[in-house]
C-alpha cells in the first residue's frame, strides 16, 4: 500500500466508449507518451470472448504500459488500465479496483455509467471523464455524477464519432465542460501532465 501511495496519480482520466470508440482510443494512446503523473482507465463495451486481445493491441500500438484490470489491482500513475469484459468496474478509496458481476446496465457489463459514478465518488475533482462514440445511452448518468463531484466532463464531438448516438444523447442531457475531437482530447490530456 505504501508503494501505491507513492505512485498515486495526480489526476485520473476515465474514458468510456462503445461502437466506434476503439478507433479513437487507437488514435489517442500513441500520442500520449508521457503520462507519468496520471492514470488512464478504459471502460469499453466488448465481447466476453475478447480475452486479452484488446490489451495486446493497445500495448503494441501505443508502447504504453497497458494492464488488464483484475480484482484489487492498484491504481498507479503512468499506466493505462483496461476494464475486463463482463465485469462492472469499481474504484476503491484505497486506490485499487474491484470487479462486480451485478446486473447489466444499459445491456452492458462493464457499464460506463457504473465506472464513471464509482470514479466520481473516489476521485471527485481529480477526475476527468471522457465519453466516446457508441450506440446506446450508457455513460450519461455517470457524466452527471462526475459533474456533481466537480470533475471534468468531456464528450466527443458527435461529428467526429463513428457512431454518434452516445455523445449526442449525453449532449441532450447535460452540459459538458468540453466537446472535443480526438485530436483536441490528446492536447487536453497532455496539458494535464505538462
PDB file of N, CA and C in Angstrom, residues 70-126:
ATOM      1  N   UNK A  70      -7.556  -6.599 -12.806  1.00  0.00           N
ATOM      2  CA  UNK A  70      -8.036  -7.732 -12.022  1.00  0.00           C
ATOM      3  C   UNK A  70      -8.526  -7.172 -10.696  1.00  0.00           C
ATOM      4  N   UNK A  71      -9.263  -7.972  -9.968  1.00  0.00           N
ATOM      5  CA  UNK A  71      -9.748  -7.532  -8.670  1.00  0.00           C
ATOM      6  C   UNK A  71      -8.556  -7.165  -7.778  1.00  0.00           C
ATOM      7  N   UNK A  72      -8.608  -5.997  -7.163  1.00  0.00           N
ATOM      8  CA  UNK A  72      -7.586  -5.464  -6.251  1.00  0.00           C
ATOM      9  C   UNK A  72      -6.334  -4.946  -6.954  1.00  0.00           C
ATOM     10  N   UNK A  73      -6.369  -4.766  -8.282  1.00  0.00           N
ATOM     11  CA  UNK A  73      -5.258  -4.126  -8.977  1.00  0.00           C
ATOM     12  C   UNK A  73      -5.091  -2.708  -8.435  1.00  0.00           C
ATOM     13  N   UNK A  74      -3.859  -2.309  -8.153  1.00  0.00           N
ATOM     14  CA  UNK A  74      -3.578  -0.959  -7.642  1.00  0.00           C
ATOM     15  C   UNK A  74      -3.668   0.058  -8.775  1.00  0.00           C
ATOM     16  N   UNK A  75      -4.166   1.247  -8.460  1.00  0.00           N
ATOM     17  CA  UNK A  75      -4.256   2.347  -9.420  1.00  0.00           C
ATOM     18  C   UNK A  75      -3.009   3.205  -9.256  1.00  0.00           C
ATOM     19  N   UNK A  76      -2.139   3.193 -10.260  1.00  0.00           N
ATOM     20  CA  UNK A  76      -0.877   3.921 -10.191  1.00  0.00           C
ATOM     21  C   UNK A  76      -0.708   4.810 -11.417  1.00  0.00           C
ATOM     22  N   UNK A  77       0.079   5.847 -11.250  1.00  0.00           N
ATOM     23  CA  UNK A  77       0.320   6.760 -12.357  1.00  0.00           C
ATOM     24  C   UNK A  77       1.186   6.093 -13.424  1.00  0.00           C
ATOM     25  N   UNK A  78       1.096   6.648 -14.650  1.00  0.00           N
ATOM     26  CA  UNK A  78       1.916   6.155 -15.742  1.00  0.00           C
ATOM     27  C   UNK A  78       1.413   4.888 -16.394  1.00  0.00           C
ATOM     28  N   UNK A  79       0.174   4.524 -16.118  1.00  0.00           N
ATOM     29  CA  UNK A  79      -0.367   3.272 -16.647  1.00  0.00           C
ATOM     30  C   UNK A  79      -1.715   3.494 -17.326  1.00  0.00           C
ATOM     31  N   UNK A  80      -2.016   2.596 -18.272  1.00  0.00           N
ATOM     32  CA  UNK A  80      -3.326   2.554 -18.918  1.00  0.00           C
ATOM     33  C   UNK A  80      -3.983   1.264 -18.456  1.00  0.00           C
ATOM     34  N   UNK A  81      -5.142   1.382 -17.831  1.00  0.00           N
ATOM     35  CA  UNK A  81      -5.875   0.224 -17.318  1.00  0.00           C
ATOM     36  C   UNK A  81      -7.081  -0.050 -18.201  1.00  0.00           C
ATOM     37  N   UNK A  82      -7.359  -1.329 -18.428  1.00  0.00           N
ATOM     38  CA  UNK A  82      -8.478  -1.716 -19.276  1.00  0.00           C
ATOM     39  C   UNK A  82      -9.434  -2.587 -18.473  1.00  0.00           C
ATOM     40  N   UNK A  83     -10.704  -2.162 -18.432  1.00  0.00           N
ATOM     41  CA  UNK A  83     -11.721  -2.944 -17.733  1.00  0.00           C
ATOM     42  C   UNK A  83     -11.940  -4.256 -18.475  1.00  0.00           C
ATOM     43  N   UNK A  84     -11.975  -5.373 -17.761  1.00  0.00           N
ATOM     44  CA  UNK A  84     -12.192  -6.657 -18.425  1.00  0.00           C
ATOM     45  C   UNK A  84     -13.637  -6.818 -18.875  1.00  0.00           C
ATOM     46  N   UNK A  85     -13.840  -7.691 -19.830  1.00  0.00           N
ATOM     47  CA  UNK A  85     -15.183  -7.984 -20.313  1.00  0.00           C
ATOM     48  C   UNK A  85     -16.018  -8.621 -19.210  1.00  0.00           C
ATOM     49  N   UNK A  86     -17.301  -8.301 -19.199  1.00  0.00           N
ATOM     50  CA  UNK A  86     -18.315  -8.954 -18.363  1.00  0.00           C
ATOM     51  C   UNK A  86     -18.201  -8.661 -16.872  1.00  0.00           C
ATOM     52  N   UNK A  87     -17.533  -7.569 -16.498  1.00  0.00           N
ATOM     53  CA  UNK A  87     -17.481  -7.123 -15.103  1.00  0.00           C
ATOM     54  C   UNK A  87     -17.724  -5.618 -15.059  1.00  0.00           C
ATOM     55  N   UNK A  88     -18.491  -5.159 -14.087  1.00  0.00           N
ATOM     56  CA  UNK A  88     -18.550  -3.729 -13.825  1.00  0.00           C
ATOM     57  C   UNK A  88     -17.270  -3.353 -13.083  1.00  0.00           C
ATOM     58  N   UNK A  89     -16.763  -2.165 -13.383  1.00  0.00           N
ATOM     59  CA  UNK A  89     -15.524  -1.701 -12.774  1.00  0.00           C
ATOM     60  C   UNK A  89     -15.831  -0.705 -11.669  1.00  0.00           C
ATOM     61  N   UNK A  90     -15.291  -0.966 -10.485  1.00  0.00           N
ATOM     62  CA  UNK A  90     -15.472  -0.086  -9.335  1.00  0.00           C
ATOM     63  C   UNK A  90     -14.113   0.415  -8.865  1.00  0.00           C
ATOM     64  N   UNK A  91     -14.097   1.657  -8.372  1.00  0.00           N
ATOM     65  CA  UNK A  91     -12.893   2.282  -7.846  1.00  0.00           C
ATOM     66  C   UNK A  91     -13.011   2.328  -6.329  1.00  0.00           C
ATOM     67  N   UNK A  92     -11.963   1.925  -5.632  1.00  0.00           N
ATOM     68  CA  UNK A  92     -11.981   1.873  -4.177  1.00  0.00           C
ATOM     69  C   UNK A  92     -11.165   3.034  -3.591  1.00  0.00           C
ATOM     70  N   UNK A  93     -11.513   3.446  -2.378  1.00  0.00           N
ATOM     71  CA  UNK A  93     -10.825   4.580  -1.743  1.00  0.00           C
ATOM     72  C   UNK A  93      -9.366   4.277  -1.402  1.00  0.00           C
ATOM     73  N   UNK A  94      -9.000   3.001  -1.348  1.00  0.00           N
ATOM     74  CA  UNK A  94      -7.598   2.648  -1.097  1.00  0.00           C
ATOM     75  C   UNK A  94      -6.791   2.580  -2.400  1.00  0.00           C
ATOM     76  N   UNK A  95      -7.339   3.193  -3.471  1.00  0.00           N
ATOM     77  CA  UNK A  95      -6.685   3.268  -4.781  1.00  0.00           C
ATOM     78  C   UNK A  95      -6.435   1.897  -5.402  1.00  0.00           C
ATOM     79  N   UNK A  96      -7.463   1.059  -5.319  1.00  0.00           N
ATOM     80  CA  UNK A  96      -7.465  -0.204  -6.041  1.00  0.00           C
ATOM     81  C   UNK A  96      -8.783  -0.290  -6.812  1.00  0.00           C
ATOM     82  N   UNK A  97      -8.834  -1.251  -7.726  1.00  0.00           N
ATOM     83  CA  UNK A  97     -10.067  -1.550  -8.451  1.00  0.00           C
ATOM     84  C   UNK A  97     -10.747  -2.752  -7.821  1.00  0.00           C
ATOM     85  N   UNK A  98     -12.038  -2.830  -7.989  1.00  0.00           N
ATOM     86  CA  UNK A  98     -12.730  -4.085  -7.714  1.00  0.00           C
ATOM     87  C   UNK A  98     -13.668  -4.362  -8.879  1.00  0.00           C
ATOM     88  N   UNK A  99     -13.991  -5.630  -9.045  1.00  0.00           N
ATOM     89  CA  UNK A  99     -14.827  -6.071 -10.152  1.00  0.00           C
ATOM     90  C   UNK A  99     -16.141  -6.600  -9.615  1.00  0.00           C
ATOM     91  N   UNK A 100     -17.216  -6.318 -10.337  1.00  0.00           N
ATOM     92  CA  UNK A 100     -18.564  -6.640  -9.869  1.00  0.00           C
ATOM     93  C   UNK A 100     -19.333  -7.322 -10.999  1.00  0.00           C
ATOM     94  N   UNK A 101     -20.089  -8.356 -10.641  1.00  0.00           N
ATOM     95  CA  UNK A 101     -20.865  -9.078 -11.649  1.00  0.00           C
ATOM     96  C   UNK A 101     -22.370  -8.865 -11.484  1.00  0.00           C
ATOM     97  N   UNK A 102     -22.767  -7.742 -10.893  1.00  0.00           N
ATOM     98  CA  UNK A 102     -24.197  -7.479 -10.758  1.00  0.00           C
ATOM     99  C   UNK A 102     -24.820  -7.268 -12.139  1.00  0.00           C
ATOM    100  N   UNK A 103     -26.134  -7.067 -12.155  1.00  0.00           N
ATOM    101  CA  UNK A 103     -26.893  -6.979 -13.404  1.00  0.00           C
ATOM    102  C   UNK A 103     -26.294  -5.979 -14.393  1.00  0.00           C
ATOM    103  N   UNK A 104     -26.468  -6.270 -15.670  1.00  0.00           N
ATOM    104  CA  UNK A 104     -26.019  -5.347 -16.706  1.00  0.00           C
ATOM    105  C   UNK A 104     -26.787  -4.032 -16.591  1.00  0.00           C
ATOM    106  N   UNK A 105     -26.143  -2.947 -16.987  1.00  0.00           N
ATOM    107  CA  UNK A 105     -26.753  -1.620 -17.023  1.00  0.00           C
ATOM    108  C   UNK A 105     -26.715  -1.168 -18.481  1.00  0.00           C
ATOM    109  N   UNK A 106     -27.854  -0.783 -19.025  1.00  0.00           N
ATOM    110  CA  UNK A 106     -27.956  -0.449 -20.456  1.00  0.00           C
ATOM    111  C   UNK A 106     -27.435  -1.599 -21.309  1.00  0.00           C
ATOM    112  N   UNK A 107     -27.773  -2.810 -20.891  1.00  0.00           N
ATOM    113  CA  UNK A 107     -27.394  -4.035 -21.605  1.00  0.00           C
ATOM    114  C   UNK A 107     -25.880  -4.258 -21.630  1.00  0.00           C
ATOM    115  N   UNK A 108     -25.163  -3.604 -20.747  1.00  0.00           N
ATOM    116  CA  UNK A 108     -23.703  -3.668 -20.810  1.00  0.00           C
ATOM    117  C   UNK A 108     -23.084  -3.994 -19.457  1.00  0.00           C
ATOM    118  N   UNK A 109     -22.025  -4.777 -19.517  1.00  0.00           N
ATOM    119  CA  UNK A 109     -21.160  -5.036 -18.374  1.00  0.00           C
ATOM    120  C   UNK A 109     -19.779  -5.292 -18.938  1.00  0.00           C
ATOM    121  N   UNK A 110     -18.862  -4.345 -18.834  1.00  0.00           N
ATOM    122  CA  UNK A 110     -18.874  -3.205 -17.921  1.00  0.00           C
ATOM    123  C   UNK A 110     -19.789  -2.084 -18.408  1.00  0.00           C
ATOM    124  N   UNK A 111     -20.404  -1.432 -17.454  1.00  0.00           N
ATOM    125  CA  UNK A 111     -21.214  -0.256 -17.739  1.00  0.00           C
ATOM    126  C   UNK A 111     -20.361   0.988 -17.547  1.00  0.00           C
ATOM    127  N   UNK A 112     -20.426   1.891 -18.518  1.00  0.00           N
ATOM    128  CA  UNK A 112     -19.698   3.150 -18.399  1.00  0.00           C
ATOM    129  C   UNK A 112     -20.272   3.966 -17.246  1.00  0.00           C
ATOM    130  N   UNK A 113     -21.612   3.964 -17.112  1.00  0.00           N
ATOM    131  CA  UNK A 113     -22.249   4.693 -16.002  1.00  0.00           C
ATOM    132  C   UNK A 113     -21.697   4.240 -14.659  1.00  0.00           C
ATOM    133  N   UNK A 114     -21.664   2.941 -14.443  1.00  0.00           N
ATOM    134  CA  UNK A 114     -21.183   2.400 -13.165  1.00  0.00           C
ATOM    135  C   UNK A 114     -19.742   2.842 -12.915  1.00  0.00           C
ATOM    136  N   UNK A 115     -18.903   2.739 -13.927  1.00  0.00           N
ATOM    137  CA  UNK A 115     -17.498   3.131 -13.772  1.00  0.00           C
ATOM    138  C   UNK A 115     -17.325   4.612 -13.491  1.00  0.00           C
ATOM    139  N   UNK A 116     -18.020   5.471 -14.251  1.00  0.00           N
ATOM    140  CA  UNK A 116     -17.921   6.912 -14.027  1.00  0.00           C
ATOM    141  C   UNK A 116     -18.420   7.290 -12.633  1.00  0.00           C
ATOM    142  N   UNK A 117     -19.559   6.708 -12.226  1.00  0.00           N
ATOM    143  CA  UNK A 117     -20.129   7.034 -10.909  1.00  0.00           C
ATOM    144  C   UNK A 117     -19.186   6.630  -9.783  1.00  0.00           C
ATOM    145  N   UNK A 118     -18.606   5.445  -9.887  1.00  0.00           N
ATOM    146  CA  UNK A 118     -17.686   4.975  -8.857  1.00  0.00           C
ATOM    147  C   UNK A 118     -16.424   5.829  -8.821  1.00  0.00           C
ATOM    148  N   UNK A 119     -15.886   6.167  -9.990  1.00  0.00           N
ATOM    149  CA  UNK A 119     -14.693   7.017 -10.049  1.00  0.00           C
ATOM    150  C   UNK A 119     -14.977   8.401  -9.474  1.00  0.00           C
ATOM    151  N   UNK A 120     -16.173   8.928  -9.741  1.00  0.00           N
ATOM    152  CA  UNK A 120     -16.543  10.250  -9.213  1.00  0.00           C
ATOM    153  C   UNK A 120     -16.564  10.239  -7.692  1.00  0.00           C
ATOM    154  N   UNK A 121     -17.068   9.142  -7.097  1.00  0.00           N
ATOM    155  CA  UNK A 121     -17.110   9.035  -5.634  1.00  0.00           C
ATOM    156  C   UNK A 121     -15.709   9.078  -5.026  1.00  0.00           C
ATOM    157  N   UNK A 122     -14.740   8.480  -5.702  1.00  0.00           N
ATOM    158  CA  UNK A 122     -13.385   8.368  -5.147  1.00  0.00           C
ATOM    159  C   UNK A 122     -12.514   9.564  -5.507  1.00  0.00           C
ATOM    160  N   UNK A 123     -12.530   9.980  -6.766  1.00  0.00           N
ATOM    161  CA  UNK A 123     -11.550  10.978  -7.232  1.00  0.00           C
ATOM    162  C   UNK A 123     -12.089  12.403  -7.285  1.00  0.00           C
ATOM    163  N   UNK A 124     -13.394  12.567  -7.279  1.00  0.00           N
ATOM    164  CA  UNK A 124     -14.043  13.877  -7.252  1.00  0.00           C
ATOM    165  C   UNK A 124     -13.433  14.856  -8.256  1.00  0.00           C
ATOM    166  N   UNK A 125     -12.827  15.955  -7.826  1.00  0.00           N
ATOM    167  CA  UNK A 125     -12.336  16.967  -8.770  1.00  0.00           C
ATOM    168  C   UNK A 125     -10.999  16.599  -9.418  1.00  0.00           C
ATOM    169  N   UNK A 126     -10.462  15.436  -9.092  1.00  0.00           N
ATOM    170  CA  UNK A 126      -9.237  14.955  -9.750  1.00  0.00           C
ATOM    171  C   UNK A 126      -9.560  14.022 -10.921  1.00  0.00           C
TER     172      UNK A 126
END
